Every structure is written in C-alpha cells, then in structure tokens.
Amino acid sequence: MQLARVIGDVVVTRKDENLTGIKLMVLQPIAADGSNVGRTLVAVDAVGAGVGETVFFVRGKEASFPFYPVLPPVDAGIVGIVDHWDLADGGIGQ
C-alpha cells in the first residue's frame, strides 16, 4: 500500500461496462513526510474519497478486489482514507 493525496477526479462517458458506477480519482503519491513522490495516476475509488483527502491505495490485480464479484479492468485502487499518521522519529504526517 502507498499513501497519496487525491488531487482530482475523472469523468468518462464511454468506458468498459465493468467500470459503470465506479468513481475514478487522480492521485499524487506522497512520501511519509507528505512530500510529492512519483507521477500522478488514476485509481478507482472503493471508499468514497474526495479531492484534498489523503488516502492509501494498492496497485495491481488487488485494486479490483473491493468490487468482487465484478472484476473491473484496473491496476490502482483507493482502499482507505487516512485520518493521520505518526512517524517513528516523532513527526506527524498529517
């Protein structure tokens, strides 16, 4: 799992039928200190996240698991909304 900040959403009118009713969000992966790391990506949302929230997401086949028995053709999925996190050195991520 990785941390990310939701920075936008995606609206698609023509898509695979297995994506019907599934929200697509634009994510910016972040490091433990909250700084941006890596490229932005689009992920399906299984938890109702919104723009501006910090989330954790998975990549690969596991991204489709929350939608079982439907298996949408996805490779990234939001599986949790982060309230806050604490770092071992005493720092707080959010």
Coordinates of N, CA and C in Angstrom, one line a residue:
M1 N 0.8 -1.2 0.0 CA 0.0 0.0 0.0 C 0.9 1.2 0.0
Q2 N 0.3 2.3 -0.6 CA 1.1 3.6 -0.7 C 0.1 4.7 -0.3
L3 N 0.7 5.8 0.2 CA 0.0 7.0 0.6 C -0.1 7.9 -0.7
A4 N -1.2 8.6 -0.8 CA -1.4 9.6 -1.9 C -2.4 10.6 -1.4
R5 N -2.3 11.7 -2.2 CA -3.3 12.8 -2.0 C -4.2 12.8 -3.2
V6 N -5.5 12.9 -3.0 CA -6.5 13.0 -4.1 C -6.4 14.4 -4.7
I7 N -6.1 14.6 -5.9 CA -5.9 15.9 -6.5 C -7.0 16.2 -7.6
G8 N -7.8 15.2 -7.9 CA -8.9 15.5 -8.9 C -9.7 14.2 -9.2
D9 N -10.7 14.4 -10.0 CA -11.5 13.3 -10.4 C -11.5 13.2 -11.9
V10 N -12.0 12.0 -12.4 CA -12.0 11.8 -13.9 C -13.4 11.5 -14.3
V11 N -14.0 12.1 -15.3 CA -15.3 11.8 -15.8 C -15.1 11.2 -17.1
V12 N -15.7 10.0 -17.3 CA -15.6 9.2 -18.5 C -17.0 8.9 -19.0
T13 N -17.3 9.2 -20.3 CA -18.6 8.8 -20.8 C -18.7 7.5 -21.4
R14 N -17.6 7.1 -22.1 CA -17.5 5.8 -22.7 C -16.4 5.0 -22.0
K15 N -16.8 3.8 -21.5 CA -15.9 3.0 -20.7 C -16.3 1.6 -20.7
D16 N -15.4 0.7 -20.2 CA -15.7 -0.7 -20.1 C -17.0 -0.8 -19.1
E17 N -17.9 -1.7 -19.5 CA -19.1 -1.8 -18.7 C -18.8 -2.2 -17.2
N18 N -17.7 -2.9 -16.9 CA -17.4 -3.2 -15.6 C -16.9 -2.0 -14.7
L19 N -16.8 -0.9 -15.3 CA -16.4 0.3 -14.6 C -17.7 1.2 -14.3
T20 N -18.8 0.8 -14.8 CA -20.1 1.5 -14.5 C -20.3 1.7 -13.0
G21 N -20.5 2.9 -12.6 CA -20.8 3.2 -11.2 C -19.6 3.3 -10.3
I22 N -18.4 3.2 -10.9 CA -17.2 3.3 -10.1 C -16.5 4.6 -10.3
K23 N -16.2 5.3 -9.2 CA -15.6 6.7 -9.3 C -14.1 6.5 -9.6
L24 N -13.6 7.4 -10.5 CA -12.2 7.4 -10.8 C -11.6 8.7 -10.3
M25 N -10.5 8.6 -9.6 CA -9.8 9.8 -8.9 C -8.4 9.9 -9.4
V26 N -7.9 11.1 -9.5 CA -6.5 11.4 -9.8 C -5.7 11.5 -8.5
L27 N -4.6 10.7 -8.4 CA -3.8 10.7 -7.2 C -2.4 11.2 -7.4
Q28 N -1.9 11.9 -6.4 CA -0.5 12.2 -6.3 C 0.2 11.4 -5.2
P29 N 1.0 10.4 -5.5 CA 1.6 9.6 -4.4 C 2.5 10.6 -3.6
I30 N 2.5 10.3 -2.3 CA 3.3 11.1 -1.3 C 4.2 10.2 -0.5
A31 N 5.3 10.8 0.0 CA 6.2 10.1 0.9 C 5.6 10.2 2.4
A32 N 6.3 9.6 3.3 CA 5.8 9.6 4.7 C 5.8 11.0 5.3
D33 N 6.7 11.9 4.8 CA 6.7 13.3 5.3 C 5.7 14.2 4.6
G34 N 4.9 13.6 3.7 CA 3.9 14.4 2.9 C 4.3 15.0 1.7
S35 N 5.6 14.9 1.3 CA 6.1 15.5 0.0 C 5.7 14.6 -1.2
N36 N 5.5 15.2 -2.3 CA 5.2 14.5 -3.5 C 6.3 13.6 -3.9
V37 N 5.9 12.4 -4.4 CA 6.9 11.5 -4.9 C 6.3 10.7 -6.0
G38 N 6.9 10.6 -7.2 CA 6.4 9.8 -8.3 C 5.4 10.6 -9.1
R39 N 4.9 9.9 -10.1 CA 4.0 10.5 -11.1 C 2.5 10.3 -10.6
T40 N 1.7 11.2 -11.1 CA 0.3 11.1 -10.8 C -0.3 9.9 -11.5
L41 N -1.5 9.4 -11.0 CA -2.1 8.3 -11.6 C -3.6 8.3 -11.4
V42 N -4.3 7.5 -12.1 CA -5.8 7.4 -11.9 C -6.1 6.1 -11.2
A43 N -6.9 6.2 -10.2 CA -7.3 5.0 -9.4 C -8.8 4.9 -9.2
V44 N -9.3 3.7 -9.1 CA -10.7 3.5 -8.8 C -10.9 3.8 -7.3
D45 N -12.1 4.2 -6.9 CA -12.3 4.6 -5.5 C -13.3 3.6 -4.9
A46 N -12.9 2.8 -3.9 CA -13.7 1.9 -3.2 C -14.3 2.4 -1.9
V47 N -13.9 3.6 -1.5 CA -14.2 4.1 -0.2 C -14.9 5.4 -0.1
G48 N -15.1 6.1 -1.2 CA -15.8 7.4 -1.2 C -14.9 8.5 -0.9
A49 N -13.6 8.5 -1.3 CA -12.7 9.6 -1.1 C -13.1 10.8 -1.9
G50 N -12.6 12.0 -1.4 CA -12.8 13.2 -2.1 C -11.5 14.0 -2.4
V51 N -11.6 14.9 -3.3 CA -10.5 15.8 -3.6 C -9.9 16.4 -2.3
G52 N -8.6 16.4 -2.1 CA -8.0 17.0 -1.0 C -7.7 16.0 0.1
E53 N -8.3 14.8 0.1 CA -8.1 13.9 1.2 C -6.8 13.1 0.9
T54 N -6.2 12.6 2.0 CA -5.1 11.7 1.9 C -5.7 10.3 2.0
V55 N -5.2 9.4 1.1 CA -5.7 8.0 1.0 C -4.5 7.0 1.0
F56 N -4.9 5.8 1.1 CA -3.9 4.7 0.8 C -4.5 3.9 -0.3
F57 N -3.6 3.5 -1.2 CA -4.0 2.7 -2.4 C -3.1 1.5 -2.7
V58 N -3.7 0.6 -3.4 CA -2.9 -0.6 -3.9 C -2.8 -0.5 -5.4
R59 N -1.8 -1.3 -5.8 CA -1.6 -1.4 -7.3 C -1.7 -2.9 -7.7
G60 N -2.0 -3.1 -8.9 CA -2.0 -4.5 -9.4 C -3.4 -5.1 -9.3
K61 N -3.5 -6.4 -9.5 CA -4.8 -7.1 -9.5 C -5.6 -6.8 -8.3
E62 N -5.0 -6.6 -7.1 CA -5.6 -6.3 -5.9 C -6.6 -5.1 -5.9
A63 N -6.3 -4.2 -6.8 CA -7.1 -3.0 -6.9 C -8.6 -3.3 -7.3
S64 N -8.8 -4.4 -7.9 CA -10.2 -4.8 -8.3 C -10.9 -5.6 -7.2
F65 N -10.2 -6.1 -6.2 CA -10.8 -6.9 -5.2 C -12.0 -6.3 -4.4
P66 N -12.0 -5.0 -4.1 CA -13.2 -4.5 -3.4 C -14.5 -4.6 -4.2
F67 N -14.4 -4.8 -5.5 CA -15.6 -4.8 -6.3 C -16.1 -6.2 -6.7
Y68 N -15.5 -7.2 -6.1 CA -15.8 -8.6 -6.3 C -17.3 -8.8 -6.1
P69 N -18.1 -9.5 -6.9 CA -17.6 -10.4 -7.9 C -17.3 -9.8 -9.3
V70 N -17.6 -8.5 -9.4 CA -17.2 -7.8 -10.7 C -15.7 -7.5 -10.6
L71 N -15.0 -7.8 -11.6 CA -13.6 -7.5 -11.6 C -13.3 -6.5 -12.7
P72 N -13.4 -5.2 -12.4 CA -13.1 -4.2 -13.3 C -11.6 -4.2 -13.8
P73 N -11.4 -3.7 -15.0 CA -10.0 -3.8 -15.6 C -9.2 -2.6 -15.0
V74 N -8.7 -2.7 -13.8 CA -8.0 -1.6 -13.2 C -6.6 -2.1 -12.6
D75 N -5.7 -1.2 -12.4 CA -4.4 -1.5 -11.8 C -4.0 -0.6 -10.6
A76 N -5.0 0.2 -10.2 CA -4.8 1.0 -9.0 C -6.1 1.3 -8.3
G77 N -6.2 1.2 -7.0 CA -7.4 1.4 -6.3 C -7.3 1.9 -4.9
I78 N -8.1 2.9 -4.6 CA -8.1 3.5 -3.3 C -8.8 2.6 -2.3
V79 N -8.2 2.2 -1.2 CA -8.8 1.2 -0.3 C -8.9 1.8 1.1
G80 N -8.5 3.0 1.4 CA -8.7 3.6 2.7 C -8.5 5.1 2.6
I81 N -9.2 5.8 3.6 CA -9.0 7.3 3.8 C -8.2 7.4 5.1
V82 N -7.1 8.2 5.0 CA -6.2 8.4 6.1 C -6.7 9.5 7.0
D83 N -6.8 9.2 8.3 CA -7.1 10.3 9.3 C -5.8 11.1 9.7
H84 N -4.8 10.3 10.0 CA -3.5 10.9 10.3 C -2.5 9.7 10.4
W85 N -1.2 10.0 10.5 CA -0.2 9.0 10.7 C 1.0 9.6 11.5
D86 N 1.6 8.8 12.3 CA 2.7 9.2 13.1 C 4.0 8.5 12.7
L87 N 5.1 9.2 12.7 CA 6.4 8.7 12.2 C 7.2 8.3 13.5
A88 N 8.1 7.3 13.3 CA 8.9 6.8 14.4 C 9.7 7.9 15.0
D89 N 10.2 8.9 14.3 CA 11.0 9.9 14.8 C 10.2 11.0 15.6
G90 N 8.9 10.8 15.7 CA 8.1 11.7 16.5 C 7.3 12.7 15.6
G91 N 7.6 12.7 14.3 CA 6.9 13.5 13.4 C 5.5 13.0 13.1
I92 N 4.7 13.9 12.6 CA 3.3 13.6 12.3 C 3.1 13.9 10.8
G93 N 2.6 12.9 10.1 CA 2.4 13.1 8.7 C 1.2 14.0 8.3
Q94 N 0.2 14.0 9.1 CA -1.0 14.8 8.9 C -1.8 14.9 10.1

